[in-house]
Amino acid sequence: MKALKIVGCLLLGMNLVTCCTPKQEARRPISHASGEFMKQSIERNKKLNESEESIIEAIIKKDTAVDYISSTKGYWYFYHKKNDGALVKPAKGDVAFFDYEIKDLKGNIIYSQNELKPQRYLVDKQNIMIGLSDGIKLMRKGEKVTFLFPSHMAFGYHGDNNKIGTNKPLMCTVTLNDIKPENEIKIE
């Protein structure tokens, strides 16, 4: 009983102490985001994109031997070999077999076709270069196409951690060798 009275007095005392102390205001953050960094980043990316597009447009203007096609995704391409007889284009659920090489916009080879070896791509289920992923879906079996990708459609700000640095627009020449449904292919 005596212990109960002591515990009760302690609880009453603690309650009085906590109620009587002045209320503290929550600490405010030392800094706050103004959105300025994002605005600067957006402006920087717009300028970079405009610069890359003007370089690509100059290449297209200079190269009158071929007809460049502008994609809805922001890159350009032309056919070396077109296959109008084939109807099927790679779609989700297909496996595309292709060869390609990567050059800079001056035509210097960064990765040769031999270095990159024949590729097998599970359409829309595997991570590859954004522009290449989209470009392959425009092709038919047996076609050979050269794509001009601005850096945001290639490896972007990060590069490939090897030969391709940050913000590098690229030229990729792709040959689509075959298209097969995924369920017909044994995937390791």
Backbone as a chain_set.jsonl record, in Angstrom:
{"seq": "MKALKIVGCLLLGMNLVTCCTPKQEARRPISHASGEFMKQSIERNKKLNESEESIIEAIIKKDTAVDYISSTKGYWYFYHKKNDGALVKPAKGDVAFFDYEIKDLKGNIIYSQNELKPQRYLVDKQNIMIGLSDGIKLMRKGEKVTFLFPSHMAFGYHGDNNKIGTNKPLMCTVTLNDIKPENEIKIE", "coords": {"N": [[0.812, -1.187, 0.0], [1.906, 1.2, 0.832], [3.864, 1.454, -1.119], [2.296, 1.858, -3.349], [1.239, 4.4, -2.844], [3.59, 5.882, -3.021], [4.343, 5.515, -5.7], [2.128, 6.708, -6.923], [2.436, 9.363, -6.022], [4.863, 9.983, -7.323], [4.112, 9.804, -10.039], [2.206, 11.879, -10.141], [3.855, 14.023, -9.545], [5.619, 13.992, -11.739], [3.843, 14.564, -13.77], [3.037, 17.165, -13.109], [5.497, 18.509, -13.47], [5.985, 18.187, -16.231], [3.799, 19.506, -17.317], [4.128, 22.115, -16.473], [6.459, 23.08, -17.599], [7.877, 25.312, -20.056], [6.555, 25.381, -23.371], [8.259, 24.023, -26.146], [9.135, 25.113, -29.356], [8.996, 23.464, -32.504], [11.993, 22.625, -34.196], [13.102, 24.486, -36.918], [13.973, 23.75, -40.336], [17.377, 24.138, -41.358], [18.024, 24.836, -43.961], [16.052, 25.315, -46.917], [14.372, 23.905, -49.707], [14.382, 25.601, -52.705], [13.776, 25.061, -55.221], [15.394, 25.976, -57.136], [17.668, 24.594, -58.039], [16.52, 22.539, -59.587], [15.288, 24.078, -61.579], [17.553, 25.193, -62.814], [18.768, 22.86, -63.711], [16.89, 21.921, -65.561], [16.994, 23.982, -67.466], [19.682, 23.713, -68.289], [19.6, 21.147, -69.429], [17.794, 21.599, -71.528], [19.292, 23.363, -73.139], [21.465, 21.689, -73.769], [20.126, 19.677, -75.218], [19.133, 21.186, -77.391], [21.563, 21.955, -78.546], [22.674, 19.45, -79.29], [20.692, 18.6, -81.091], [21.001, 20.525, -83.094], [23.527, 19.879, -84.059], [23.034, 17.319, -85.08], [21.097, 17.962, -87.013], [22.719, 19.436, -88.743], [24.39, 17.419, -89.703], [22.511, 15.856, -91.067], [21.65, 17.682, -93.01], [23.992, 17.997, -94.467], [24.447, 15.427, -95.449], [23.245, 14.477, -98.158], [22.76, 12.229, -99.619], [21.135, 10.304, -98.535], [17.813, 9.635, -97.249], [16.677, 10.919, -94.394], [14.69, 10.006, -91.602], [12.528, 11.364, -89.247], [11.922, 10.403, -85.974], [9.153, 9.911, -83.728], [10.043, 9.925, -81.179], [12.279, 11.5, -80.908], [14.709, 11.049, -82.268], [16.709, 10.359, -85.225], [16.756, 8.537, -88.332], [17.929, 6.348, -90.999], [17.532, 4.124, -93.81], [19.704, 1.546, -94.808], [19.278, -0.839, -95.94], [16.194, -1.963, -96.87], [13.284, -3.861, -96.107], [10.56, -4.328, -97.516], [8.91, -6.44, -98.0], [8.6, -7.991, -95.741], [6.333, -8.261, -93.048], [6.188, -8.356, -90.305], [7.145, -6.779, -87.303], [9.358, -6.387, -84.508], [7.84, -6.912, -81.333], [6.527, -6.54, -77.986], [7.176, -9.438, -76.152], [8.506, -10.755, -78.062], [11.659, -11.976, -79.338], [14.421, -10.298, -80.436], [16.99, -10.641, -82.752], [20.024, -9.244, -83.405], [22.703, -7.36, -84.978], [25.073, -4.783, -84.279], [26.792, -1.601, -84.427], [28.524, 1.039, -82.768], [29.041, 4.47, -83.191], [30.608, 7.718, -82.875], [29.228, 10.999, -83.577], [30.858, 11.971, -85.549], [31.581, 9.867, -86.982], [33.507, 8.151, -86.028], [34.449, 4.998, -84.895], [33.253, 3.653, -81.934], [32.429, 1.321, -80.591], [32.92, -1.633, -82.251], [31.186, -3.844, -84.531], [32.129, -6.416, -84.169], [33.156, -6.292, -81.557], [30.81, -5.912, -80.09], [29.348, -8.145, -80.664], [26.871, -10.582, -81.847], [23.57, -9.811, -80.847], [20.922, -10.602, -78.558], [17.746, -9.696, -77.854], [15.187, -9.285, -75.582], [12.284, -8.025, -76.294], [11.178, -5.049, -74.937], [11.478, -6.092, -72.396], [13.955, -6.177, -71.439], [16.758, -4.296, -70.397], [18.14, -1.99, -72.456], [19.877, 0.472, -74.432], [17.841, 3.344, -74.618], [16.978, 4.581, -77.071], [17.748, 2.625, -78.915], [16.182, 0.468, -78.119], [13.643, 1.422, -78.831], [14.046, 1.933, -81.561], [14.578, -0.593, -82.712], [12.064, -1.718, -82.728], [10.928, -0.511, -84.9], [11.899, -1.765, -87.076], [12.141, -4.351, -89.633], [12.657, -7.85, -90.249], [15.843, -8.52, -91.589], [16.469, -5.932, -92.294], [18.629, -3.055, -92.421], [19.633, -0.37, -90.557], [20.593, 2.981, -89.826], [20.813, 4.856, -86.943], [20.534, 8.069, -85.47], [21.15, 9.186, -82.422], [20.289, 11.507, -79.941], [21.959, 12.401, -76.857], [20.237, 11.918, -74.662], [18.682, 9.841, -75.568], [20.488, 7.906, -75.83], [23.103, 6.938, -73.894], [22.891, 8.892, -72.028], [23.422, 11.106, -69.222], [25.047, 9.559, -67.639], [26.701, 7.906, -69.219], [28.476, 4.962, -70.421], [30.155, 3.86, -68.617], [32.569, 3.112, -69.674], [33.772, 3.344, -72.714], [32.098, 5.339, -73.628], [31.364, 8.552, -72.827], [29.861, 11.097, -70.691], [26.752, 12.52, -71.704], [26.812, 12.031, -74.594], [25.948, 12.168, -77.902], [25.014, 9.638, -80.256], [25.729, 7.448, -83.063], [24.228, 4.702, -84.354], [24.454, 1.728, -86.12], [22.345, -0.731, -87.157], [21.56, -4.108, -87.768], [18.857, -6.088, -88.254], [18.536, -9.332, -87.704], [16.792, -11.488, -87.14], [13.51, -12.361, -85.895], [11.758, -13.769, -83.289], [9.09, -15.402, -81.532], [9.021, -15.181, -77.982], [8.346, -17.506, -76.545], [9.239, -19.532, -78.169], [11.92, -19.597, -77.936], [14.718, -20.798, -76.186], [15.61, -19.543, -73.229], [18.47, -18.813, -71.451]], "CA": [[0.0, 0.0, 0.0], [2.815, 2.329, 0.918], [4.517, 1.537, -2.425], [1.308, 2.412, -4.267], [1.184, 5.837, -2.586], [4.839, 6.473, -3.52], [4.233, 5.514, -7.164], [1.123, 7.716, -7.259], [3.048, 10.687, -5.828], [5.853, 10.181, -8.374], [3.399, 10.074, -11.298], [1.624, 13.205, -10.012], [4.961, 14.978, -9.624], [6.112, 14.053, -13.123], [2.795, 15.213, -14.545], [3.133, 18.605, -12.83], [6.733, 19.028, -14.067], [5.841, 18.255, -17.693], [2.77, 20.492, -17.661], [4.555, 23.461, -16.103], [7.611, 23.542, -18.381], [7.444, 26.056, -21.24], [6.474, 24.591, -24.603], [9.307, 24.301, -27.117], [8.702, 25.064, -30.747], [9.749, 22.531, -33.334], [13.111, 23.28, -34.882], [12.919, 24.707, -38.354], [15.145, 23.304, -41.101], [18.396, 25.163, -41.579], [17.85, 25.291, -45.342], [14.85, 24.792, -47.548], [14.514, 23.794, -51.157], [13.69, 26.665, -53.418], [13.481, 24.591, -56.572], [16.335, 26.626, -58.055], [18.515, 23.57, -58.652], [15.734, 21.88, -60.635], [15.128, 25.028, -62.684], [18.84, 25.274, -63.51], [18.968, 21.576, -64.376], [15.998, 21.902, -66.718], [17.565, 24.903, -68.465], [20.918, 23.099, -68.786], [19.217, 20.038, -70.306], [17.204, 22.168, -72.744], [20.398, 23.872, -73.964], [22.193, 20.53, -74.261], [19.294, 19.043, -76.238], [19.141, 22.056, -78.566], [22.899, 21.867, -79.135], [22.792, 18.15, -79.948], [19.791, 18.586, -82.246], [21.57, 21.348, -84.177], [24.627, 19.091, -84.63], [22.414, 16.253, -85.88], [20.496, 18.606, -88.19], [23.818, 19.782, -89.662], [24.795, 16.156, -90.334], [21.444, 15.486, -91.999], [21.686, 18.649, -94.109], [25.21, 17.741, -95.232], [24.358, 14.1, -96.048], [22.103, 14.523, -99.078], [22.656, 10.952, -100.335], [20.114, 9.454, -97.926], [16.627, 10.305, -96.711], [16.531, 10.714, -92.952], [13.324, 10.013, -91.075], [12.481, 11.826, -87.861], [11.021, 9.577, -85.168], [8.331, 10.652, -82.765], [10.733, 9.874, -79.886], [13.355, 12.481, -80.841], [15.941, 10.648, -82.939], [16.585, 10.294, -86.672], [17.294, 7.288, -88.866], [17.77, 6.087, -92.426], [17.684, 2.719, -94.183], [20.715, 1.08, -95.763], [18.601, -1.95, -96.602], [14.812, -2.001, -96.415], [12.602, -5.099, -96.459], [9.124, -4.048, -97.575], [8.18, -7.699, -98.106], [8.308, -8.522, -94.406], [5.276, -7.509, -92.377], [6.328, -8.426, -88.847], [8.141, -5.981, -86.591], [9.45, -6.869, -83.12], [6.89, -6.371, -80.357], [6.693, -7.129, -76.658], [6.944, -10.879, -76.208], [9.378, -11.297, -79.102], [13.105, -11.877, -79.154], [15.042, -9.744, -81.639], [18.395, -10.985, -82.926], [20.582, -8.17, -84.226], [24.103, -6.929, -84.892], [25.157, -3.33, -84.376], [28.025, -0.928, -84.043], [28.281, 2.381, -82.237], [30.016, 5.489, -83.592], [30.26, 9.081, -82.484], [28.58, 11.678, -84.708], [31.863, 12.248, -86.587], [31.784, 8.616, -87.703], [34.563, 7.356, -85.406], [33.897, 3.803, -84.248], [33.45, 3.519, -80.49], [32.344, -0.135, -80.437], [32.703, -2.276, -83.551], [30.215, -4.937, -84.539], [32.803, -7.583, -83.594], [33.226, -6.107, -80.103], [29.48, -6.018, -79.5], [28.864, -9.503, -80.935], [25.427, -10.654, -82.101], [22.762, -9.539, -79.662], [19.59, -11.167, -78.407], [17.033, -8.706, -77.048], [13.791, -9.563, -75.238], [11.667, -6.73, -76.574], [10.535, -4.35, -73.817], [11.649, -6.811, -71.133], [15.371, -6.141, -71.14], [17.264, -2.922, -70.436], [19.184, -1.591, -73.397], [19.811, 1.898, -74.74], [16.45, 3.748, -74.856], [16.744, 4.779, -78.497], [17.895, 1.336, -79.589], [14.98, -0.291, -77.773], [12.546, 1.92, -79.651], [14.399, 1.802, -82.979], [14.438, -1.988, -83.149], [10.634, -1.988, -82.956], [10.557, 0.064, -86.2], [12.565, -2.534, -88.126], [11.67, -5.664, -90.061], [13.734, -8.828, -90.427], [16.713, -8.305, -92.741], [16.74, -4.511, -92.533], [19.811, -2.426, -91.833], [19.257, 1.023, -90.321], [21.472, 3.81, -88.998], [20.086, 5.76, -86.059], [21.263, 9.174, -84.842], [20.52, 9.366, -81.122], [20.8, 12.505, -78.996], [22.464, 11.709, -75.66], [19.165, 11.444, -73.774], [18.162, 8.591, -76.121], [21.611, 6.965, -75.827], [23.481, 6.571, -72.535], [22.573, 10.013, -71.151], [24.416, 11.758, -68.381], [25.909, 8.575, -66.989], [27.616, 7.215, -70.119], [28.415, 3.5, -70.26], [31.243, 3.506, -67.682], [33.701, 2.559, -70.407], [34.229, 4.195, -73.805], [31.147, 6.411, -73.913], [31.304, 9.486, -71.707], [28.58, 11.722, -70.372], [26.042, 13.333, -72.687], [27.362, 11.815, -75.935], [25.04, 11.685, -78.945], [25.629, 8.49, -80.918], [25.25, 6.904, -84.33], [24.21, 3.235, -84.26], [24.009, 1.02, -87.316], [21.746, -1.974, -86.656], [21.013, -5.081, -88.719], [17.925, -7.001, -87.579], [18.72, -10.629, -88.356], [15.656, -12.394, -86.985], [12.53, -12.08, -84.845], [11.06, -14.998, -82.902], [8.319, -15.283, -80.289], [9.807, -15.553, -76.802], [8.055, -18.879, -76.127], [9.952, -20.472, -79.044], [13.36, -19.474, -77.673], [15.165, -21.267, -74.887], [16.344, -18.465, -72.581], [19.316, -19.274, -70.341]], "C": [[0.863, 1.261, 0.0], [3.501, 2.555, -0.434], [3.576, 2.159, -3.459], [1.19, 3.917, -4.094], [2.428, 6.535, -3.135], [4.795, 6.569, -5.048], [3.242, 6.582, -7.614], [1.682, 9.123, -7.117], [4.065, 10.992, -6.92], [5.175, 10.523, -9.706], [2.78, 11.479, -11.279], [2.695, 14.284, -10.153], [5.489, 15.125, -11.047], [5.105, 14.767, -14.016], [2.852, 16.722, -14.357], [4.352, 19.223, -13.495], [6.566, 19.175, -15.577], [4.817, 19.291, -18.111], [3.277, 21.916, -17.445], [5.744, 23.961, -16.921], [7.123, 24.266, -19.624], [7.495, 25.168, -22.475], [7.6, 25.01, -25.548], [8.716, 24.195, -28.516], [9.558, 24.067, -31.501], [10.859, 23.297, -34.042], [12.807, 23.384, -36.367], [14.141, 24.19, -39.097], [16.106, 24.471, -41.337], [18.284, 25.711, -42.995], [16.557, 24.702, -45.883], [15.042, 24.828, -49.054], [13.704, 24.887, -51.83], [13.27, 26.217, -54.813], [14.442, 25.164, -57.597], [17.227, 25.607, -58.762], [17.78, 22.884, -59.801], [15.548, 22.795, -61.837], [16.414, 25.131, -63.495], [19.108, 23.994, -64.296], [18.115, 21.479, -65.638], [16.551, 22.787, -67.827], [18.821, 24.314, -69.095], [20.585, 21.981, -69.766], [18.573, 20.527, -71.603], [18.295, 22.661, -73.686], [21.196, 22.728, -74.569], [21.43, 19.862, -75.396], [19.271, 19.875, -77.522], [20.479, 21.975, -79.294], [23.065, 20.557, -79.905], [21.899, 18.066, -81.179], [20.357, 19.405, -83.395], [22.745, 20.628, -84.836], [24.064, 18.01, -85.545], [21.765, 16.831, -87.137], [21.553, 19.002, -89.207], [24.308, 18.538, -90.396], [23.785, 15.754, -91.396], [21.469, 16.395, -93.23], [22.864, 18.382, -95.043], [25.13, 16.425, -96.006], [23.121, 14.016, -96.935], [21.874, 13.193, -99.806], [21.552, 10.056, -99.77], [18.961, 10.302, -97.406], [16.472, 9.942, -95.233], [15.062, 10.82, -92.569], [13.409, 10.449, -89.62], [11.484, 10.965, -87.093], [10.208, 10.465, -84.235], [9.005, 10.731, -81.402], [11.93, 10.828, -79.802], [14.69, 12.022, -81.389], [15.658, 10.539, -84.436], [17.207, 8.993, -87.163], [17.125, 7.243, -90.374], [18.075, 4.617, -92.701], [18.861, 2.536, -95.129], [20.075, -0.002, -96.619], [17.205, -2.03, -96.008], [14.161, -3.289, -96.92], [11.1, -4.85, -96.422], [8.284, -5.313, -97.649], [7.805, -8.283, -96.754], [7.276, -7.637, -93.72], [5.518, -7.369, -90.878], [7.46, -7.52, -88.359], [8.203, -6.505, -85.169], [8.459, -6.146, -82.212], [7.154, -7.05, -79.019], [6.317, -8.604, -76.714], [7.753, -11.551, -77.3], [10.83, -11.205, -78.65], [13.676, -11.397, -80.483], [16.523, -10.115, -81.634], [18.996, -9.95, -83.867], [22.079, -8.004, -84.0], [24.085, -5.411, -84.946], [26.547, -2.839, -84.047], [27.662, 0.481, -83.597], [29.424, 3.299, -82.654], [29.636, 6.809, -82.931], [29.683, 9.773, -83.715], [29.555, 12.091, -85.806], [32.181, 10.995, -87.39], [32.902, 7.757, -87.143], [33.943, 6.188, -84.638], [34.267, 3.798, -82.765], [33.449, 2.036, -80.131], [32.054, -0.735, -81.803], [31.672, -3.389, -83.404], [30.834, -6.191, -83.927], [32.893, -7.494, -82.072], [31.877, -6.363, -79.445], [28.845, -7.381, -79.699], [27.37, -9.504, -81.245], [24.64, -10.553, -80.789], [21.43, -10.271, -79.725], [18.857, -10.257, -77.425], [15.584, -9.134, -76.838], [13.06, -8.227, -75.277], [10.844, -6.237, -75.385], [10.626, -5.086, -72.479], [13.094, -6.778, -70.662], [15.835, -4.702, -71.239], [18.395, -2.795, -71.442], [19.021, -0.097, -73.622], [18.385, 2.274, -75.168], [16.14, 3.87, -76.348], [16.803, 3.477, -79.274], [16.673, 0.458, -79.337], [13.803, 0.122, -78.644], [12.812, 1.69, -81.134], [14.229, 0.402, -83.515], [12.984, -2.315, -83.465], [10.124, -1.376, -84.262], [11.033, -0.799, -87.362], [11.839, -3.841, -88.44], [12.887, -6.565, -90.257], [14.51, -8.529, -91.718], [17.049, -6.856, -93.01], [18.007, -4.06, -91.811], [19.534, -0.931, -91.766], [20.343, 1.714, -89.509], [20.614, 4.812, -88.25], [21.028, 6.843, -85.549], [20.528, 9.51, -83.55], [21.123, 10.551, -80.378], [21.148, 11.79, -77.691], [21.355, 11.198, -74.748], [18.497, 10.171, -74.287], [19.252, 7.511, -76.167], [21.917, 6.586, -74.376], [23.343, 7.722, -71.544], [23.742, 10.558, -70.37], [25.448, 10.776, -67.843], [26.967, 7.992, -67.918], [27.502, 5.712, -69.913], [29.495, 2.97, -69.32], [32.434, 2.88, -68.381], [34.147, 3.56, -71.467], [33.325, 5.39, -74.077], [31.001, 7.28, -72.671], [29.92, 10.065, -71.503], [28.06, 12.547, -71.541], [26.639, 13.239, -74.097], [26.27, 11.356, -76.888], [25.756, 10.607, -79.757], [24.965, 8.159, -82.242], [25.349, 5.386, -84.22], [23.69, 2.655, -85.568], [23.612, -0.384, -86.89], [21.269, -2.823, -87.826], [20.146, -6.049, -87.932], [17.944, -8.326, -88.328], [17.494, -11.528, -88.273], [14.749, -11.908, -85.858], [11.82, -13.401, -84.549], [10.223, -14.723, -81.656], [9.142, -15.828, -79.114], [9.582, -17.01, -76.403], [8.72, -19.934, -77.011], [11.443, -20.511, -78.756], [13.66, -20.009, -76.278], [16.069, -20.192, -74.293], [17.141, -19.053, -71.427], [19.301, -18.245, -69.255]], "O": [[0.6, 2.231, -0.711], [3.699, 3.696, -0.852], [4.016, 2.899, -4.339], [1.056, 4.644, -5.078], [2.338, 7.648, -3.653], [5.169, 7.594, -5.618], [3.497, 7.288, -8.59], [1.446, 9.98, -7.968], [4.136, 12.123, -7.401], [5.615, 11.427, -10.415], [2.824, 12.188, -12.284], [2.48, 15.316, -10.789], [5.771, 16.232, -11.506], [5.494, 15.5, -14.925], [2.731, 17.477, -15.322], [4.272, 20.329, -14.028], [6.968, 20.192, -16.143], [4.96, 19.9, -19.171], [2.883, 22.827, -18.173], [6.01, 25.163, -16.932], [6.093, 23.905, -20.195], [8.37, 24.312, -22.605], [7.862, 26.199, -25.728], [7.913, 23.31, -28.811], [10.723, 23.857, -31.162], [10.692, 24.452, -34.434], [12.304, 22.439, -36.976], [15.241, 24.189, -38.543], [15.696, 25.621, -41.491], [18.432, 26.914, -43.21], [16.041, 23.712, -45.363], [15.769, 25.662, -49.594], [12.516, 25.07, -51.565], [12.509, 26.902, -55.497], [14.326, 24.879, -58.789], [17.508, 25.746, -59.953], [18.355, 22.672, -60.868], [15.638, 22.349, -62.981], [16.372, 25.155, -64.725], [19.617, 24.042, -65.416], [18.586, 21.001, -66.67], [16.574, 22.39, -68.992], [19.006, 24.407, -70.309], [21.214, 21.872, -70.818], [18.784, 19.933, -72.661], [18.239, 22.411, -74.89], [21.565, 22.779, -75.742], [22.016, 19.519, -76.422], [19.378, 19.326, -78.618], [20.518, 21.933, -80.524], [23.543, 20.556, -81.039], [22.307, 17.518, -82.203], [20.209, 19.021, -84.555], [22.942, 20.752, -86.045], [24.558, 17.808, -86.655], [21.876, 16.245, -88.214], [21.313, 18.915, -90.411], [24.609, 18.601, -91.588], [24.161, 15.356, -92.499], [21.325, 15.923, -94.358], [22.747, 18.524, -96.26], [25.683, 16.317, -97.101], [22.073, 13.537, -96.504], [20.892, 13.052, -100.534], [21.085, 9.147, -100.456], [19.099, 11.5, -97.159], [16.175, 8.8, -94.885], [14.304, 11.61, -93.131], [14.248, 9.967, -88.86], [10.337, 10.813, -87.511], [10.55, 11.622, -83.995], [8.587, 11.518, -80.553], [12.536, 10.956, -78.739], [15.723, 12.567, -81.0], [14.506, 10.616, -84.862], [18.071, 8.417, -86.502], [16.319, 7.968, -90.958], [18.776, 3.955, -91.935], [19.007, 3.26, -96.114], [20.288, -0.081, -97.829], [17.044, -2.15, -94.793], [14.452, -3.748, -98.024], [10.444, -5.127, -95.418], [7.08, -5.275, -97.391], [6.804, -8.989, -96.635], [7.343, -6.411, -93.804], [5.105, -6.387, -90.261], [8.558, -7.497, -88.915], [7.206, -7.018, -84.661], [8.268, -4.934, -82.312], [7.913, -8.015, -78.938], [5.274, -8.971, -77.255], [7.701, -12.771, -77.455], [11.177, -10.473, -77.723], [13.445, -12.009, -81.526], [17.218, -9.927, -80.636], [18.534, -9.793, -84.997], [22.637, -8.436, -82.991], [23.207, -4.813, -85.568], [27.366, -3.556, -83.471], [26.637, 1.036, -83.993], [30.6, 2.97, -82.5], [28.503, 6.997, -82.488], [29.656, 9.179, -84.793], [29.13, 12.516, -86.88], [32.946, 11.04, -88.353], [33.223, 6.722, -87.727], [33.029, 6.373, -83.834], [35.435, 3.922, -82.398], [34.356, 1.552, -79.453], [31.06, -0.388, -82.441], [31.339, -3.812, -82.297], [30.147, -6.948, -83.242], [32.728, -8.496, -81.376], [31.807, -6.959, -78.37], [27.908, -7.741, -78.987], [26.674, -8.536, -80.939], [25.011, -11.139, -79.771], [20.888, -10.522, -80.801], [19.303, -10.073, -76.292], [14.841, -9.323, -77.801], [13.215, -7.401, -74.378], [9.942, -6.921, -74.901], [9.922, -4.736, -71.532], [13.413, -7.3, -69.594], [15.348, -3.958, -72.09], [19.455, -3.404, -71.3], [18.121, 0.525, -73.057], [17.79, 1.586, -75.998], [15.148, 3.32, -76.826], [16.004, 3.249, -80.184], [16.191, -0.217, -80.246], [13.057, -0.724, -79.136], [11.913, 1.298, -81.877], [13.784, 0.219, -84.648], [12.705, -3.102, -84.37], [9.012, -1.681, -84.691], [10.62, -0.591, -88.503], [11.052, -4.356, -87.646], [14.01, -6.084, -90.412], [13.926, -8.317, -92.781], [17.858, -6.579, -93.896], [18.394, -4.589, -90.77], [19.238, -0.298, -92.779], [20.94, 1.114, -88.616], [19.799, 5.522, -88.839], [22.185, 6.567, -85.232], [19.422, 10.049, -83.576], [22.34, 10.607, -80.198], [20.673, 10.679, -77.453], [21.512, 10.15, -74.121], [17.815, 9.487, -73.524], [18.982, 6.356, -76.497], [21.082, 5.98, -73.705], [23.64, 7.562, -70.36], [24.894, 10.481, -70.796], [26.601, 11.145, -67.622], [28.04, 7.613, -67.449], [26.545, 5.237, -69.303], [29.718, 1.762, -69.243], [33.23, 2.187, -67.747], [34.834, 4.529, -71.145], [33.759, 6.359, -74.7], [30.576, 6.817, -71.612], [28.936, 9.586, -72.067], [28.825, 13.184, -72.266], [26.935, 14.262, -74.716], [25.716, 10.271, -76.711], [26.974, 10.664, -79.924], [23.82, 8.527, -82.507], [26.437, 4.848, -84.015], [22.628, 3.039, -86.058], [24.419, -1.133, -86.338], [20.649, -2.316, -88.761], [20.635, -6.751, -87.047], [17.434, -8.43, -89.444], [17.187, -12.25, -89.222], [15.168, -11.147, -84.986], [11.337, -14.069, -85.463], [10.603, -13.904, -80.82], [9.865, -16.815, -79.253], [10.517, -17.681, -75.968], [8.76, -21.108, -76.642], [12.154, -21.369, -79.278], [12.951, -19.712, -75.317], [17.168, -19.956, -74.795], [16.587, -19.702, -70.54], [19.947, -18.427, -68.223]]}, "num_chains": 1, "name": "protein.A"}
